[in-house]
PDB file of C-alpha atoms and ligand atoms in Angstrom:
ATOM      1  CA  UNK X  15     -36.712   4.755 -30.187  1.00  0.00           C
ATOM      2  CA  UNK X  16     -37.981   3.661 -26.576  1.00  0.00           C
ATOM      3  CA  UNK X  17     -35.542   0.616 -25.278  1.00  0.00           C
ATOM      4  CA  UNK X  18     -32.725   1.451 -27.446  1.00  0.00           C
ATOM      5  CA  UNK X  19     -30.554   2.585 -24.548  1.00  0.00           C
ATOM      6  CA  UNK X  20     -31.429  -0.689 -22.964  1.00  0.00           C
ATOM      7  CA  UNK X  21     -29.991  -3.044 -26.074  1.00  0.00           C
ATOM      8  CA  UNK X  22     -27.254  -0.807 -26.176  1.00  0.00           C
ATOM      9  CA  UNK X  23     -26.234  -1.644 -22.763  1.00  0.00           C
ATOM     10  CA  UNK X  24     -26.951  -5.369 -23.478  1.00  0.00           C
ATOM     11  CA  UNK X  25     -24.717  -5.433 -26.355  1.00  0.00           C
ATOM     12  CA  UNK X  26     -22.040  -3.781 -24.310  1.00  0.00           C
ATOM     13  CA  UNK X  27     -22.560  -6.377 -21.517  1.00  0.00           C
ATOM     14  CA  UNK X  28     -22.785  -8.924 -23.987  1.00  0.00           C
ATOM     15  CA  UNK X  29     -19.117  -7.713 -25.284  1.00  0.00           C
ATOM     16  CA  UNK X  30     -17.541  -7.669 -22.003  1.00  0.00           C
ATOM     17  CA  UNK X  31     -18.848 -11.455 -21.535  1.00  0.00           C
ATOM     18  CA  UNK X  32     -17.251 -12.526 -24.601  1.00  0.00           C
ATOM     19  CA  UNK X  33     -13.684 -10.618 -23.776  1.00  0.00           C
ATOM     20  CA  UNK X  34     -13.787 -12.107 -20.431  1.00  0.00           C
ATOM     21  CA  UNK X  35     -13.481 -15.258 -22.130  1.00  0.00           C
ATOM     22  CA  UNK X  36     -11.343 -13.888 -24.582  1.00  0.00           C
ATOM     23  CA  UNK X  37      -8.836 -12.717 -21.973  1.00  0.00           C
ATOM     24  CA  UNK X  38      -9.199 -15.740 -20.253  1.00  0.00           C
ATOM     25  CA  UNK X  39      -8.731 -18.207 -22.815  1.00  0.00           C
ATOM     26  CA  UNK X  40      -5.423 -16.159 -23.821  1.00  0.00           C
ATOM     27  CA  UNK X  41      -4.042 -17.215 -20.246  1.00  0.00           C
ATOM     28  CA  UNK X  42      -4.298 -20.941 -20.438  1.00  0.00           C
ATOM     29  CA  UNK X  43      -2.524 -22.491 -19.405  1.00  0.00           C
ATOM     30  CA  UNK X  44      -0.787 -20.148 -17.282  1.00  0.00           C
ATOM     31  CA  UNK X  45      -3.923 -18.969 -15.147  1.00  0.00           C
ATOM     32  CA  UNK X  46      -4.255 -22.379 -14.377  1.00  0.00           C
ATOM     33  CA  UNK X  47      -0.916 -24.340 -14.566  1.00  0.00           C
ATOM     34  CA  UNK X  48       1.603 -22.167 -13.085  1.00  0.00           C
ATOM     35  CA  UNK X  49       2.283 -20.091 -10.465  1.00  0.00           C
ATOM     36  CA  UNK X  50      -1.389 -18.460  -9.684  1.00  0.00           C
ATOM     37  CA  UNK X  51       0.372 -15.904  -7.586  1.00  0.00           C
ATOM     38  CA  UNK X  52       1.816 -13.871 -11.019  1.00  0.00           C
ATOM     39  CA  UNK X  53      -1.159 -14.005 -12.947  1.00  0.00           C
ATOM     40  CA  UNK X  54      -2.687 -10.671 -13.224  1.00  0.00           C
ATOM     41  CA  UNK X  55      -5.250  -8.915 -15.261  1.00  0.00           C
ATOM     42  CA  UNK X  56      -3.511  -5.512 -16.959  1.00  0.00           C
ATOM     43  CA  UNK X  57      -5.373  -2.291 -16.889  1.00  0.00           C
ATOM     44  CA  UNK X  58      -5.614  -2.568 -21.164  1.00  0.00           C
ATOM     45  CA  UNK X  59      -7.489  -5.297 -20.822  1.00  0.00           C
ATOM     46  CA  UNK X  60     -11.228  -5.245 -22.232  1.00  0.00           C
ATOM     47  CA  UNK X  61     -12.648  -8.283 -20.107  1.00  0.00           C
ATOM     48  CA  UNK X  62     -13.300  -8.236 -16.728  1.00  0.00           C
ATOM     49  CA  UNK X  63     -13.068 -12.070 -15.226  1.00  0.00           C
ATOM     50  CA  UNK X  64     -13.038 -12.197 -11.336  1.00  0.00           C
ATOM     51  CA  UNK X  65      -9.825 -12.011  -9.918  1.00  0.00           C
ATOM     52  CA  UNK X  66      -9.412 -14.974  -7.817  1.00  0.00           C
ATOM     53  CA  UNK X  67      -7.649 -12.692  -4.659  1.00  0.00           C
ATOM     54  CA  UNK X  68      -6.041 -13.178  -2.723  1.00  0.00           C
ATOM     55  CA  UNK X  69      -3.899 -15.825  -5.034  1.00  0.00           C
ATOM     56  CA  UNK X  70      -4.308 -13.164  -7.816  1.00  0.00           C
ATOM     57  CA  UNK X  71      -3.883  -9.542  -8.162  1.00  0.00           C
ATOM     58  CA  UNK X  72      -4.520  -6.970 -10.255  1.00  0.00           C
ATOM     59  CA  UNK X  73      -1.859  -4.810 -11.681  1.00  0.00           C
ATOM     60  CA  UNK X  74      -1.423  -1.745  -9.878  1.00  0.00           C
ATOM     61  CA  UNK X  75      -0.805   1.549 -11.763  1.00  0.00           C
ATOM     62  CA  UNK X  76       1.695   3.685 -10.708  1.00  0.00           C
ATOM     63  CA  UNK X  77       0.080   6.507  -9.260  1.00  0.00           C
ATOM     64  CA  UNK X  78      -2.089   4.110  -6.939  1.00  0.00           C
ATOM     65  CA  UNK X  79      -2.072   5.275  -3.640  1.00  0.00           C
ATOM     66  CA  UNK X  80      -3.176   3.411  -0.240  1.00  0.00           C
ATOM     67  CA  UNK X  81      -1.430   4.583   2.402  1.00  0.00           C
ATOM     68  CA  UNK X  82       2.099   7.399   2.871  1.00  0.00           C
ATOM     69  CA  UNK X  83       5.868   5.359   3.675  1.00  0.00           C
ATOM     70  CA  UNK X  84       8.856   7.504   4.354  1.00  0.00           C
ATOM     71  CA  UNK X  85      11.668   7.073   2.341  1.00  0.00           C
ATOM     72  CA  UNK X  86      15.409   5.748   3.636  1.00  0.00           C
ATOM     73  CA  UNK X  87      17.823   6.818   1.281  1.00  0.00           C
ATOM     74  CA  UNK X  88      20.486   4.100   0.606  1.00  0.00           C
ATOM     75  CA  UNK X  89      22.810   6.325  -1.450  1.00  0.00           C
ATOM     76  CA  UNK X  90      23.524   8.550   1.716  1.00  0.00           C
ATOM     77  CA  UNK X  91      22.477   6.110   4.108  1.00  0.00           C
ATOM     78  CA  UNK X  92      20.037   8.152   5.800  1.00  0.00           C
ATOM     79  CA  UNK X  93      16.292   9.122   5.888  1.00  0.00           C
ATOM     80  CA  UNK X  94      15.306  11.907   3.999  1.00  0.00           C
ATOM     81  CA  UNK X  95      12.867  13.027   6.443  1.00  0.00           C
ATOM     82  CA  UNK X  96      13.978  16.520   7.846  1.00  0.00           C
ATOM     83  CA  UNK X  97      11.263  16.819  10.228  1.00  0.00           C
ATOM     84  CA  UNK X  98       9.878  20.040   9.010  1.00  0.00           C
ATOM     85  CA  UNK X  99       6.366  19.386   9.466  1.00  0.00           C
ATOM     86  CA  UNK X 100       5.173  20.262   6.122  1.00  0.00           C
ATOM     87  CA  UNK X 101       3.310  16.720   5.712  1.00  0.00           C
ATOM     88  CA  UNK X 102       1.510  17.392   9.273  1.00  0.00           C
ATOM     89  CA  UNK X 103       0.469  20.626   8.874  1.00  0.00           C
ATOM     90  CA  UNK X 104      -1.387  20.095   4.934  1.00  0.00           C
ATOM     91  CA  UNK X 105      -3.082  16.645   6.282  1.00  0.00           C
ATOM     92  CA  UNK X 106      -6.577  17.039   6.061  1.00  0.00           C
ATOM     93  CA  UNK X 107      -7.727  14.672   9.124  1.00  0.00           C
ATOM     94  CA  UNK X 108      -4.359  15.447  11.076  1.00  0.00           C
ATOM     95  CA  UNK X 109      -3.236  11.372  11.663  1.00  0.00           C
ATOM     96  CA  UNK X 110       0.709  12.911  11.485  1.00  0.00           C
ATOM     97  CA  UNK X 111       2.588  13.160  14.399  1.00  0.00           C
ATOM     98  CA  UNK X 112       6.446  14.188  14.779  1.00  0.00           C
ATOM     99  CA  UNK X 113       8.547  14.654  17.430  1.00  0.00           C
ATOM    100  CA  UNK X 114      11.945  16.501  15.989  1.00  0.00           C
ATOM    101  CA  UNK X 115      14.949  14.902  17.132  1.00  0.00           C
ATOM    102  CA  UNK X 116      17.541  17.008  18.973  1.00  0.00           C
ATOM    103  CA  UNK X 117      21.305  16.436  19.435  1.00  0.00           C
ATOM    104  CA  UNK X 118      23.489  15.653  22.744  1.00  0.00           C
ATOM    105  CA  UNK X 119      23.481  19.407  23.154  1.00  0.00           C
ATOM    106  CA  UNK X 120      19.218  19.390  23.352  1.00  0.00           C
ATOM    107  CA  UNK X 121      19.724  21.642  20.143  1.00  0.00           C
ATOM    108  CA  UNK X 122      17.181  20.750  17.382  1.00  0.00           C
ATOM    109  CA  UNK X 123      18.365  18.846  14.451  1.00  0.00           C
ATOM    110  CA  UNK X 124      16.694  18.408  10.708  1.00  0.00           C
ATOM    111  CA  UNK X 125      15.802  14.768  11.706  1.00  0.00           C
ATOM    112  CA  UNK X 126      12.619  13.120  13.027  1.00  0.00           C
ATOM    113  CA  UNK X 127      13.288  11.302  16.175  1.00  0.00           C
ATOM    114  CA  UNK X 128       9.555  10.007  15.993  1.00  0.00           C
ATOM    115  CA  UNK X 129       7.119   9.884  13.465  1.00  0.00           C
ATOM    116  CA  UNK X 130       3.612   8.339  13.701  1.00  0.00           C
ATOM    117  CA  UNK X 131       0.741   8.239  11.119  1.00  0.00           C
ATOM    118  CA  UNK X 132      -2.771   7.065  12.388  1.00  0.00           C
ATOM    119  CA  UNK X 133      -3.852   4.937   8.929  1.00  0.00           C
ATOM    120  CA  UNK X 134      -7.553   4.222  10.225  1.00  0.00           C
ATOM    121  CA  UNK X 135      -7.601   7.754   9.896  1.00  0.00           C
ATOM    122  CA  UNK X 136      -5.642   8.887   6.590  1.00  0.00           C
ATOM    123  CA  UNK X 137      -7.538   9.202   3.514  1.00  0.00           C
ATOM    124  CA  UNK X 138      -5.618   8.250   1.227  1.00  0.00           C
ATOM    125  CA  UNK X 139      -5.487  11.640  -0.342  1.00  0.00           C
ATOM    126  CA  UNK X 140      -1.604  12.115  -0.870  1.00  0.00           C
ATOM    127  CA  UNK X 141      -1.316  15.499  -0.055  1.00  0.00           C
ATOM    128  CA  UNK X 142       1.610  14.990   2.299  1.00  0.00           C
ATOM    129  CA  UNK X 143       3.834  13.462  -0.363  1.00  0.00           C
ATOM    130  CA  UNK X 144       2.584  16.026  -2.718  1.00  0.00           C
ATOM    131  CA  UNK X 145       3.829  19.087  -0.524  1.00  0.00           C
ATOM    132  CA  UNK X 146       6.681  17.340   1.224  1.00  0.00           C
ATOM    133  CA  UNK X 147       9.950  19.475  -0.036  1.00  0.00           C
ATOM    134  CA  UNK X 148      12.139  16.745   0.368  1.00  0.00           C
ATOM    135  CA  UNK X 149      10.486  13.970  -2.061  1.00  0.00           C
ATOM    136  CA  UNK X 150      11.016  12.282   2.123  1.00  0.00           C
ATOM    137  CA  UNK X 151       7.102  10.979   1.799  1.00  0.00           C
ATOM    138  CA  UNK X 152       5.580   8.463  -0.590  1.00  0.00           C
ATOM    139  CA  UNK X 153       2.363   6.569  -0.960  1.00  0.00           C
ATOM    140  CA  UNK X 154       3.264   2.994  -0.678  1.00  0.00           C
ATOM    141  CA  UNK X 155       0.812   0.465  -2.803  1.00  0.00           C
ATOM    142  CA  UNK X 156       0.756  -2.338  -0.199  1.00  0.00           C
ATOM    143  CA  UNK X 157      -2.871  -2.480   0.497  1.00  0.00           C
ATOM    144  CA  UNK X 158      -2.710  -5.668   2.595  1.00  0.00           C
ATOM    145  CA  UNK X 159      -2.975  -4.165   5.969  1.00  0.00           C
ATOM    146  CA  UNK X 160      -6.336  -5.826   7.581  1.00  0.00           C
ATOM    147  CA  UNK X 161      -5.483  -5.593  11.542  1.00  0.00           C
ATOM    148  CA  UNK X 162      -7.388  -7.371  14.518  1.00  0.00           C
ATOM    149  CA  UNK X 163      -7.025  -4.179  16.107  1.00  0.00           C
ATOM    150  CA  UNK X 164      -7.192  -0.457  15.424  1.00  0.00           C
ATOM    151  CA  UNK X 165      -5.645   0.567  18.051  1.00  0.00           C
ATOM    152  CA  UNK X 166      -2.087   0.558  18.244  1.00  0.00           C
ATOM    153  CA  UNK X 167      -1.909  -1.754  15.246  1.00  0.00           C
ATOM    154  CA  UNK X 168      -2.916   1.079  13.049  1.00  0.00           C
ATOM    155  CA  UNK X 169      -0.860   3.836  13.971  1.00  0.00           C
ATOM    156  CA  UNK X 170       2.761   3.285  12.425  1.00  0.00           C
ATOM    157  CA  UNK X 171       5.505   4.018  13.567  1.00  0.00           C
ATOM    158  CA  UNK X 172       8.927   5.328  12.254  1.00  0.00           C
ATOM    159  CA  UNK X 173      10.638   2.170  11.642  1.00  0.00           C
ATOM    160  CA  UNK X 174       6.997   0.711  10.264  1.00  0.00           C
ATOM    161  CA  UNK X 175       6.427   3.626   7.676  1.00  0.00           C
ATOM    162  CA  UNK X 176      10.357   3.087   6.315  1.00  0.00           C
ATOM    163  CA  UNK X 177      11.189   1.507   3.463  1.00  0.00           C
ATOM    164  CA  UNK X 178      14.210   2.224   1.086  1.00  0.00           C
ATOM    165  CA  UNK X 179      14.546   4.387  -1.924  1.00  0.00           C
ATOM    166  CA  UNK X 180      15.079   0.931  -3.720  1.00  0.00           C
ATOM    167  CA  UNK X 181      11.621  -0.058  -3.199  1.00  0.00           C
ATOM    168  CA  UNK X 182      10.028   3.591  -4.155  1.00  0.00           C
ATOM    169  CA  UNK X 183      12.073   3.192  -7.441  1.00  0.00           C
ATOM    170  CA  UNK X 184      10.760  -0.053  -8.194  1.00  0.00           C
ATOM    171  CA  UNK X 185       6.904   0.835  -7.351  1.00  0.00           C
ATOM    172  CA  UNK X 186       7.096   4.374  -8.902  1.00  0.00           C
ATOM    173  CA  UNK X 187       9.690   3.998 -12.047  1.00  0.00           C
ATOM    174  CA  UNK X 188       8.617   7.427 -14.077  1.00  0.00           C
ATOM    175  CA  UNK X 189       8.384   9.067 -11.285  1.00  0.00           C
ATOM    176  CA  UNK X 190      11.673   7.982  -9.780  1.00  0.00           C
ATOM    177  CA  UNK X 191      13.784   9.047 -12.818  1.00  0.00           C
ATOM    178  CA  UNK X 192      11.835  12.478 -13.324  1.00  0.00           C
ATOM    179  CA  UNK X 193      12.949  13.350  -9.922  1.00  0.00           C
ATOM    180  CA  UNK X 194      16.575  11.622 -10.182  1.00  0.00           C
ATOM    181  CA  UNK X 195      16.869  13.427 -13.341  1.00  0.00           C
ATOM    182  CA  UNK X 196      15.706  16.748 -11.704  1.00  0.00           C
ATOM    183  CA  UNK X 197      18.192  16.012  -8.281  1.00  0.00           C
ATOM    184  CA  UNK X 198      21.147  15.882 -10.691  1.00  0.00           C
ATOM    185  CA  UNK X 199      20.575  19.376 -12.354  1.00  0.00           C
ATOM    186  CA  UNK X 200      19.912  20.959  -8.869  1.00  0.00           C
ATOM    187  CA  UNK X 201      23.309  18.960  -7.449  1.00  0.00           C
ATOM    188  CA  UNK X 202      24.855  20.622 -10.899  1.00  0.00           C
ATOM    189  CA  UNK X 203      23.701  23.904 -10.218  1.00  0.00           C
ATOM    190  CA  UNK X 204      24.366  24.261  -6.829  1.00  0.00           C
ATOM    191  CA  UNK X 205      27.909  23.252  -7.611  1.00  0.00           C
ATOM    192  CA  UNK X 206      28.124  25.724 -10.184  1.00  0.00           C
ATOM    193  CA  UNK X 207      26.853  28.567  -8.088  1.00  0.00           C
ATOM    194  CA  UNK X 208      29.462  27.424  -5.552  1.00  0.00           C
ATOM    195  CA  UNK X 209      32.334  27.321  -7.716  1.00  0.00           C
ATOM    196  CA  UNK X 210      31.358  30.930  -8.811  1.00  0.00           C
ATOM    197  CA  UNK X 211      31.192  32.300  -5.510  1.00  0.00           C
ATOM    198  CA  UNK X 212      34.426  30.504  -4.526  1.00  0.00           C
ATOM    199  CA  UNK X 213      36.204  31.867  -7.969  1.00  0.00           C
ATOM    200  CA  UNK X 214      34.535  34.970  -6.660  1.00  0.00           C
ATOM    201  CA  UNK X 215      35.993  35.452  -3.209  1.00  0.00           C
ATOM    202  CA  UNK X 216      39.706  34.439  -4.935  1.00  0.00           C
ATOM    203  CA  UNK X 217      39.014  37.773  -7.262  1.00  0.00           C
ATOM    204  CA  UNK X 218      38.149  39.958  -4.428  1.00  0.00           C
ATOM    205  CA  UNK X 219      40.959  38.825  -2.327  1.00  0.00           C
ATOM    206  CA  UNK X 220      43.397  39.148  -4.983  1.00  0.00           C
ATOM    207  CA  UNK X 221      41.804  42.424  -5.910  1.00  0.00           C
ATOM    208  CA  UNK X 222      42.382  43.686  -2.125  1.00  0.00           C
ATOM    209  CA  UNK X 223      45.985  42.573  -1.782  1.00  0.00           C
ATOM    210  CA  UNK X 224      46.900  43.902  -5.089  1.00  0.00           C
ATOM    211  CA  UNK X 225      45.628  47.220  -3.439  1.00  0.00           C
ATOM    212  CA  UNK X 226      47.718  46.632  -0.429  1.00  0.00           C
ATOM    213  CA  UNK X 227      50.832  46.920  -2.741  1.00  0.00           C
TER     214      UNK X 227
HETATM  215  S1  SF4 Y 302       8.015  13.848   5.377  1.00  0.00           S
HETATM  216 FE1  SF4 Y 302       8.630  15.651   4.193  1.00  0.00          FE
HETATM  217  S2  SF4 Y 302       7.122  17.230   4.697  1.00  0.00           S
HETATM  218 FE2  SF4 Y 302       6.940  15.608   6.268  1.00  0.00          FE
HETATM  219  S3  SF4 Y 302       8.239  16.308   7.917  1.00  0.00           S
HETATM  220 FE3  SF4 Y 302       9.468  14.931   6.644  1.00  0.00          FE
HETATM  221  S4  SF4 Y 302      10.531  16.304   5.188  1.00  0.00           S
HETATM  222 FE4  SF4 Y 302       8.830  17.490   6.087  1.00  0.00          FE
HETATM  223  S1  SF4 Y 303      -2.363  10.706   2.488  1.00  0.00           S
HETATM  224 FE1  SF4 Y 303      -3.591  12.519   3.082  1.00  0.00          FE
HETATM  225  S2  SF4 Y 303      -4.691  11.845   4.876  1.00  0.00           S
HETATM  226 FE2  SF4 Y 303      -3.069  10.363   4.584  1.00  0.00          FE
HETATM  227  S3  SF4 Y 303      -1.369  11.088   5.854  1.00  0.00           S
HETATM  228 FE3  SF4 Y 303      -1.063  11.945   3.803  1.00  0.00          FE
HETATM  229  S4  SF4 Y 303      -2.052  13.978   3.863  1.00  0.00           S
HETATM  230 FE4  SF4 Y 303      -2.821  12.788   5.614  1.00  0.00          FE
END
């Protein structure tokens, strides 16, 4: 029938209206009483009110992305970061520099001495964190970055990009025990392999001096 598409759509903005003021009635007094800064509107919600932003926010999911952070690891006290180049080389618009930091000898070490990402021109896409080996490069959620200028407010630096593994745990909780979970079976593993090589080399040794005799 012509127009039935058309009252279907009414009815369905007609429902939303109503579970706006569903949603919103739930929060009194809350929304309006307390704290305005912790009142946010979960995804599972079926209303839409307006979010009065900046004094409210939505609840992020956990895979939001805005823009990469490099992790600091506070259980070895260092960054994770081996300056491989990985990140930089899969960026589609190229906004990652690193310089590789050397030691007193001018010898390259696994370490970035500087590391800059241009956000004006990032994308947002997360492939860096995706392909980084090192689980070194995250995408943080803090969207509130608005700048005067682009230029050199924009491009971060090292020590601006850095936050610790603390915070990525608390912003990414699956996702932080998945790869916990899978860093203990390869720290497992690798000491397995190296107590079999070790029992190895005492069996070969043993072998070659009970030859001797
Ligand atoms: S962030 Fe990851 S991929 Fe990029 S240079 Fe560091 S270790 Fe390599
Ligand atoms: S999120 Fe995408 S565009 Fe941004 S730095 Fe990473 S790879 Fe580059």
């Amino acid at each position: 029938m012509f127009g039935k598409g058309i009252l279907r759509g009414l009815a369905t903005t007609a429902r939303h209206f109503v579970e706006t003021y569903i949603d919103d009635v739930k929060r009194i007094p809350s929304r309006y009483a307390f704290d305005r800064r912790l009142i946010k509107q979960p995804l599972d919600e079926e209303g839409i009110f307006t979010i009065q932003y900046p004094e409210e926010k939505r609840v992020l999911p956990e895979h939001f992305r805005y823009v990469p952070m490099l992790l600091f690891d506070v259980e070895t006290g260092e960054d994770r970061c081996t300056a491989c180049g990985i990140c930089a080389k899969v960026c589609p618009p190229q906004c990652i520099w690193i310089v590789r930091d050397k030691d007193e000898k001018g010898k390259p070490v696994p370490r970035a001495a500087e590391f800059y990402i241009d956000i004006s021109i990032c994308m947002g896409c997360g492939f860096c964190a995706e392909f980084c080996p090192f689980d070194a490069i995250k995408m943080n959620h803090d969207y509130e970055i608005a700048v005067y200028n682009r230029y050199p407010d924009l491009v971060l630096d090292k020590d601006e990009l850095t936050v610790p593994t603390t915070y990525y745990a608390q912003l990414y909780p699956t996702a932080w025990e998945r790869e916990e979970k899978a860093r203990e079976e390869e720290r497992k593993k690798k000491e397995a392999r190296a107590k079999a090589a070790a029992a190895k080399k005492a069996a070969a040794a043993k072998k070659a001096a009970a030859e001797k005799k």
